[in-house]
XYZ file of C-alpha atoms in Angstrom:
88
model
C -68.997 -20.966 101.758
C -72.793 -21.001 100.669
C -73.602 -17.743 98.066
C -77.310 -17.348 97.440
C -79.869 -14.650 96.289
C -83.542 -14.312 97.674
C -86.632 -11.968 97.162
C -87.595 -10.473 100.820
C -91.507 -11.460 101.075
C -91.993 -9.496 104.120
C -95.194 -7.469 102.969
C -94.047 -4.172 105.183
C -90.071 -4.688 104.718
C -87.295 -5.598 107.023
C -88.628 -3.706 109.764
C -88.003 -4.907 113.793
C -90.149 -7.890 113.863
C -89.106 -10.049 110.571
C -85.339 -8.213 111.866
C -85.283 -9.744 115.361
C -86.633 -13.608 113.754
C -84.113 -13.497 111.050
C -81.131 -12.189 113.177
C -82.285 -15.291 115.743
C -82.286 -17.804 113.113
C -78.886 -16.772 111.452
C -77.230 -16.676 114.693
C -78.725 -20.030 116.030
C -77.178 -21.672 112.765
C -73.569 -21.596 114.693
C -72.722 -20.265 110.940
C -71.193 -16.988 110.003
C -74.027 -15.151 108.453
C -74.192 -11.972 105.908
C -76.818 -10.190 104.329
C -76.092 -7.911 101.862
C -78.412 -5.215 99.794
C -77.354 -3.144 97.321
C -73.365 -1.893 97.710
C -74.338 -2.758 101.521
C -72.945 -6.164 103.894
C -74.203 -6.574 107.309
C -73.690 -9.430 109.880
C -77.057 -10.875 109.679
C -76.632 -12.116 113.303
C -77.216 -8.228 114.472
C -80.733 -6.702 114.335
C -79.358 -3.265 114.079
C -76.888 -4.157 111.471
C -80.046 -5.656 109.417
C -82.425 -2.508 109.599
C -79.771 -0.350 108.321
C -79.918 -2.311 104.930
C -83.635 -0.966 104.443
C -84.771 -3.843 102.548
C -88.555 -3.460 101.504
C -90.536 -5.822 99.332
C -89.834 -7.572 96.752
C -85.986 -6.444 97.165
C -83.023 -8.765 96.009
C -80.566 -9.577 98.940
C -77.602 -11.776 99.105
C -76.862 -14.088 101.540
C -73.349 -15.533 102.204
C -73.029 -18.392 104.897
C -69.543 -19.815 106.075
C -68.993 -22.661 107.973
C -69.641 -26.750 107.860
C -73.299 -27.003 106.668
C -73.200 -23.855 104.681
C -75.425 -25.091 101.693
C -77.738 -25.991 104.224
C -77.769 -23.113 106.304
C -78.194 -21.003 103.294
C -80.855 -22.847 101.756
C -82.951 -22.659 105.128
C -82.527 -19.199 105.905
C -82.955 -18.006 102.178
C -86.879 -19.954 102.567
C -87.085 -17.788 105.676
C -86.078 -14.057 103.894
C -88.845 -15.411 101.051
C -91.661 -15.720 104.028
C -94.012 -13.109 105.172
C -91.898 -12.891 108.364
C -94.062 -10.712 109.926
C -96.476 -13.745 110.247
C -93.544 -15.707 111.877
């Protein structure tokens, strides 16, 4: 398991867009995916499951990835929460 912390660079927040491109990237990994913010843990495979964490900008989230290339995995999709995924 793969444990590591990013700043969300999305200029207007985890809103639907930068939602739906993380959600597709997490679950194309083949990797158990979680996203957590604040007290709060969400699969980060589900779109719905990420809006209700109500990350905004500059917000700390952790991200926990299990499975056979987790350091990988979490490296890459840690470099994607830092983007501006609304340019994605």
């Amino acid at each position: 398991m793969a444990q590591r912390t990013a700043v969300f660079g999305s200029p207007s927040g985890l809103h639907s867009r930068p939602a739906a491109t993380f959600a597709r990237a997490a679950a194309a990994s083949k990797h158990t995916v979680t996203l957590a913010a604040g007290d709060t843990s969400v699969d980060a495979r589900s779109i719905l499951a990420l809006l209700q964490l109500g990350v905004k900008t500059g917000d700390e989230v952790a991200l926990e990835v299990d499975g056979p290339e987790a350091d990988r995995v979490a490296d890459e999709l840690r470099a994607l929460l830092e983007r501006d995924l609304d340019a994605a």
